[in-house]
């Protein structure tokens, strides 16, 4: 009950419409960054899919290596798939009290982990794509 009360206080302080706008921007940033890393989104692009960004694990990559690498090297936790999607997708959450820096940091770390796993990724491409989205949203 105390945590709920604090969460509601934070929402009231930020303003509900501002919370929705922030989540919309974070979702757009994350999707743009993931695509710029050469990854494919799970499902069609949806500008209102602002809770989590799910992407397909590249062929030849152990699906559990991406979340494990982010956690061990950078202390960043993302989720893998569940059930029939276990080892086939990864999910980056961005609903709640995340901000622009969280998405930029996660994408930068994701680029490094992908490169370490032998994936062709241009370091900085995902971060730059996310920055462009943020710059447009914040103007």
PDB file of C-alpha atoms in Angstrom:
ATOM      1  CA  UNK A   1       0.000   0.000   0.000  1.00  0.00           C
ATOM      2  CA  UNK A   2       2.872   2.378   0.777  1.00  0.00           C
ATOM      3  CA  UNK A   3       4.508   1.631  -2.590  1.00  0.00           C
ATOM      4  CA  UNK A   4       1.228   2.228  -4.412  1.00  0.00           C
ATOM      5  CA  UNK A   5       0.764   5.512  -2.578  1.00  0.00           C
ATOM      6  CA  UNK A   6       4.278   6.643  -3.567  1.00  0.00           C
ATOM      7  CA  UNK A   7       3.753   5.595  -7.198  1.00  0.00           C
ATOM      8  CA  UNK A   8       0.515   7.566  -7.344  1.00  0.00           C
ATOM      9  CA  UNK A   9       2.267  10.566  -5.809  1.00  0.00           C
ATOM     10  CA  UNK A  10       4.947  10.412  -8.519  1.00  0.00           C
ATOM     11  CA  UNK A  11       2.310  10.149 -11.256  1.00  0.00           C
ATOM     12  CA  UNK A  12       0.440  13.108  -9.826  1.00  0.00           C
ATOM     13  CA  UNK A  13       3.636  15.166  -9.593  1.00  0.00           C
ATOM     14  CA  UNK A  14       4.615  14.414 -13.212  1.00  0.00           C
ATOM     15  CA  UNK A  15       1.069  14.629 -14.557  1.00  0.00           C
ATOM     16  CA  UNK A  16      -0.698  11.650 -16.109  1.00  0.00           C
ATOM     17  CA  UNK A  17      -0.490  12.986 -19.676  1.00  0.00           C
ATOM     18  CA  UNK A  18       3.240  13.626 -19.191  1.00  0.00           C
ATOM     19  CA  UNK A  19       3.701  10.046 -17.975  1.00  0.00           C
ATOM     20  CA  UNK A  20       1.971   8.756 -21.124  1.00  0.00           C
ATOM     21  CA  UNK A  21       4.076  11.059 -23.328  1.00  0.00           C
ATOM     22  CA  UNK A  22       7.304   9.902 -21.643  1.00  0.00           C
ATOM     23  CA  UNK A  23       6.385   6.244 -22.124  1.00  0.00           C
ATOM     24  CA  UNK A  24       5.500   6.929 -25.768  1.00  0.00           C
ATOM     25  CA  UNK A  25       8.877   8.578 -26.369  1.00  0.00           C
ATOM     26  CA  UNK A  26      10.810   5.833 -24.549  1.00  0.00           C
ATOM     27  CA  UNK A  27       9.049   3.153 -26.599  1.00  0.00           C
ATOM     28  CA  UNK A  28       9.786   4.960 -29.856  1.00  0.00           C
ATOM     29  CA  UNK A  29      13.414   5.483 -28.812  1.00  0.00           C
ATOM     30  CA  UNK A  30      13.911   1.843 -27.913  1.00  0.00           C
ATOM     31  CA  UNK A  31      12.306   0.509 -31.096  1.00  0.00           C
ATOM     32  CA  UNK A  32      14.365   2.882 -33.264  1.00  0.00           C
ATOM     33  CA  UNK A  33      17.554   1.864 -31.467  1.00  0.00           C
ATOM     34  CA  UNK A  34      16.887  -1.853 -31.739  1.00  0.00           C
ATOM     35  CA  UNK A  35      16.152  -1.544 -35.458  1.00  0.00           C
ATOM     36  CA  UNK A  36      19.313   0.531 -35.990  1.00  0.00           C
ATOM     37  CA  UNK A  37      21.297  -2.300 -34.375  1.00  0.00           C
ATOM     38  CA  UNK A  38      20.099  -4.539 -37.214  1.00  0.00           C
ATOM     39  CA  UNK A  39      17.642  -6.464 -35.072  1.00  0.00           C
ATOM     40  CA  UNK A  40      14.043  -7.314 -35.973  1.00  0.00           C
ATOM     41  CA  UNK A  41      11.117  -6.422 -33.770  1.00  0.00           C
ATOM     42  CA  UNK A  42       8.773  -9.169 -32.631  1.00  0.00           C
ATOM     43  CA  UNK A  43       5.563  -8.274 -34.387  1.00  0.00           C
ATOM     44  CA  UNK A  44       4.696  -5.220 -36.442  1.00  0.00           C
ATOM     45  CA  UNK A  45       5.813  -1.696 -35.521  1.00  0.00           C
ATOM     46  CA  UNK A  46       3.221  -0.200 -33.197  1.00  0.00           C
ATOM     47  CA  UNK A  47       3.692   3.411 -32.079  1.00  0.00           C
ATOM     48  CA  UNK A  48       1.555   2.730 -29.017  1.00  0.00           C
ATOM     49  CA  UNK A  49       3.524  -0.340 -27.852  1.00  0.00           C
ATOM     50  CA  UNK A  50       5.152   1.544 -25.028  1.00  0.00           C
ATOM     51  CA  UNK A  51       5.573  -1.004 -22.263  1.00  0.00           C
ATOM     52  CA  UNK A  52       8.225  -3.289 -23.710  1.00  0.00           C
ATOM     53  CA  UNK A  53      10.271  -3.654 -26.879  1.00  0.00           C
ATOM     54  CA  UNK A  54      10.669  -7.285 -27.943  1.00  0.00           C
ATOM     55  CA  UNK A  55      13.175  -8.257 -30.611  1.00  0.00           C
ATOM     56  CA  UNK A  56      14.216 -11.485 -32.283  1.00  0.00           C
ATOM     57  CA  UNK A  57      17.560 -12.974 -31.318  1.00  0.00           C
ATOM     58  CA  UNK A  58      19.805 -13.079 -34.413  1.00  0.00           C
ATOM     59  CA  UNK A  59      20.403 -16.468 -36.015  1.00  0.00           C
ATOM     60  CA  UNK A  60      23.392 -18.255 -34.551  1.00  0.00           C
ATOM     61  CA  UNK A  61      23.246 -16.393 -31.228  1.00  0.00           C
ATOM     62  CA  UNK A  62      22.358 -18.107 -27.971  1.00  0.00           C
ATOM     63  CA  UNK A  63      19.205 -16.250 -26.931  1.00  0.00           C
ATOM     64  CA  UNK A  64      20.215 -16.292 -23.300  1.00  0.00           C
ATOM     65  CA  UNK A  65      23.638 -14.758 -24.024  1.00  0.00           C
ATOM     66  CA  UNK A  66      22.233 -11.283 -24.680  1.00  0.00           C
ATOM     67  CA  UNK A  67      20.466 -10.805 -21.320  1.00  0.00           C
ATOM     68  CA  UNK A  68      23.342 -12.557 -19.544  1.00  0.00           C
ATOM     69  CA  UNK A  69      25.932 -10.305 -21.173  1.00  0.00           C
ATOM     70  CA  UNK A  70      24.010  -7.143 -20.339  1.00  0.00           C
ATOM     71  CA  UNK A  71      23.632  -8.235 -16.724  1.00  0.00           C
ATOM     72  CA  UNK A  72      27.197  -9.421 -16.154  1.00  0.00           C
ATOM     73  CA  UNK A  73      29.034  -6.632 -17.988  1.00  0.00           C
ATOM     74  CA  UNK A  74      26.809  -3.644 -17.323  1.00  0.00           C
ATOM     75  CA  UNK A  75      24.377  -4.535 -14.533  1.00  0.00           C
ATOM     76  CA  UNK A  76      21.456  -4.034 -16.938  1.00  0.00           C
ATOM     77  CA  UNK A  77      18.612  -6.493 -16.738  1.00  0.00           C
ATOM     78  CA  UNK A  78      16.446  -7.312 -19.722  1.00  0.00           C
ATOM     79  CA  UNK A  79      14.205 -10.343 -20.143  1.00  0.00           C
ATOM     80  CA  UNK A  80      14.372 -13.246 -22.514  1.00  0.00           C
ATOM     81  CA  UNK A  81      11.403 -15.020 -23.991  1.00  0.00           C
ATOM     82  CA  UNK A  82       9.132 -17.408 -22.164  1.00  0.00           C
ATOM     83  CA  UNK A  83       7.639 -20.712 -23.226  1.00  0.00           C
ATOM     84  CA  UNK A  84       7.976 -21.306 -26.968  1.00  0.00           C
ATOM     85  CA  UNK A  85       9.834 -17.975 -27.310  1.00  0.00           C
ATOM     86  CA  UNK A  86      12.505 -18.916 -24.772  1.00  0.00           C
ATOM     87  CA  UNK A  87      15.910 -18.276 -26.322  1.00  0.00           C
ATOM     88  CA  UNK A  88      14.313 -16.705 -29.404  1.00  0.00           C
ATOM     89  CA  UNK A  89      13.504 -13.171 -28.252  1.00  0.00           C
ATOM     90  CA  UNK A  90      14.674 -10.544 -25.790  1.00  0.00           C
ATOM     91  CA  UNK A  91      12.545  -7.870 -24.143  1.00  0.00           C
ATOM     92  CA  UNK A  92      13.572  -4.407 -22.987  1.00  0.00           C
ATOM     93  CA  UNK A  93      11.092  -2.917 -20.539  1.00  0.00           C
ATOM     94  CA  UNK A  94      10.486   0.836 -20.482  1.00  0.00           C
ATOM     95  CA  UNK A  95       7.243   1.362 -18.600  1.00  0.00           C
ATOM     96  CA  UNK A  96       7.415   2.839 -15.138  1.00  0.00           C
ATOM     97  CA  UNK A  97      10.077   5.137 -13.834  1.00  0.00           C
ATOM     98  CA  UNK A  98      12.553   4.878 -16.662  1.00  0.00           C
ATOM     99  CA  UNK A  99      13.893   7.908 -18.446  1.00  0.00           C
ATOM    100  CA  UNK A 100      15.789   8.758 -21.623  1.00  0.00           C
ATOM    101  CA  UNK A 101      19.160   7.951 -20.077  1.00  0.00           C
ATOM    102  CA  UNK A 102      18.034   4.412 -19.248  1.00  0.00           C
ATOM    103  CA  UNK A 103      17.162   3.705 -22.872  1.00  0.00           C
ATOM    104  CA  UNK A 104      20.376   5.263 -24.229  1.00  0.00           C
ATOM    105  CA  UNK A 105      22.491   3.323 -21.737  1.00  0.00           C
ATOM    106  CA  UNK A 106      20.725   0.038 -22.473  1.00  0.00           C
ATOM    107  CA  UNK A 107      21.084   0.479 -26.225  1.00  0.00           C
ATOM    108  CA  UNK A 108      24.775   1.353 -25.933  1.00  0.00           C
ATOM    109  CA  UNK A 109      25.396  -1.723 -23.816  1.00  0.00           C
ATOM    110  CA  UNK A 110      23.319  -3.870 -26.187  1.00  0.00           C
ATOM    111  CA  UNK A 111      25.512  -2.780 -29.096  1.00  0.00           C
ATOM    112  CA  UNK A 112      28.646  -3.870 -27.233  1.00  0.00           C
ATOM    113  CA  UNK A 113      27.158  -7.221 -26.228  1.00  0.00           C
ATOM    114  CA  UNK A 114      26.013  -7.885 -29.797  1.00  0.00           C
ATOM    115  CA  UNK A 115      29.487  -7.051 -31.113  1.00  0.00           C
ATOM    116  CA  UNK A 116      31.030  -9.378 -28.505  1.00  0.00           C
ATOM    117  CA  UNK A 117      28.712 -12.129 -29.767  1.00  0.00           C
ATOM    118  CA  UNK A 118      30.018 -11.637 -33.293  1.00  0.00           C
ATOM    119  CA  UNK A 119      27.057  -9.719 -34.648  1.00  0.00           C
ATOM    120  CA  UNK A 120      27.636  -7.023 -37.250  1.00  0.00           C
ATOM    121  CA  UNK A 121      26.623  -3.862 -35.421  1.00  0.00           C
ATOM    122  CA  UNK A 122      27.893  -0.343 -35.845  1.00  0.00           C
ATOM    123  CA  UNK A 123      28.681   0.920 -32.370  1.00  0.00           C
ATOM    124  CA  UNK A 124      26.668   4.050 -31.727  1.00  0.00           C
ATOM    125  CA  UNK A 125      24.019   3.373 -34.379  1.00  0.00           C
ATOM    126  CA  UNK A 126      21.290   2.338 -31.947  1.00  0.00           C
ATOM    127  CA  UNK A 127      22.106   5.141 -29.530  1.00  0.00           C
ATOM    128  CA  UNK A 128      22.102   7.710 -32.351  1.00  0.00           C
ATOM    129  CA  UNK A 129      18.730   6.501 -33.635  1.00  0.00           C
ATOM    130  CA  UNK A 130      17.270   6.769 -30.132  1.00  0.00           C
ATOM    131  CA  UNK A 131      18.803  10.229 -29.672  1.00  0.00           C
ATOM    132  CA  UNK A 132      17.132  11.436 -32.876  1.00  0.00           C
ATOM    133  CA  UNK A 133      13.748  10.274 -31.569  1.00  0.00           C
ATOM    134  CA  UNK A 134      14.376  11.943 -28.203  1.00  0.00           C
ATOM    135  CA  UNK A 135      15.513  15.181 -29.834  1.00  0.00           C
ATOM    136  CA  UNK A 136      12.366  15.339 -31.956  1.00  0.00           C
ATOM    137  CA  UNK A 137      10.144  14.576 -28.957  1.00  0.00           C
ATOM    138  CA  UNK A 138      11.798  17.050 -26.626  1.00  0.00           C
ATOM    139  CA  UNK A 139      11.766  20.024 -29.011  1.00  0.00           C
TER     140      UNK A 139
END
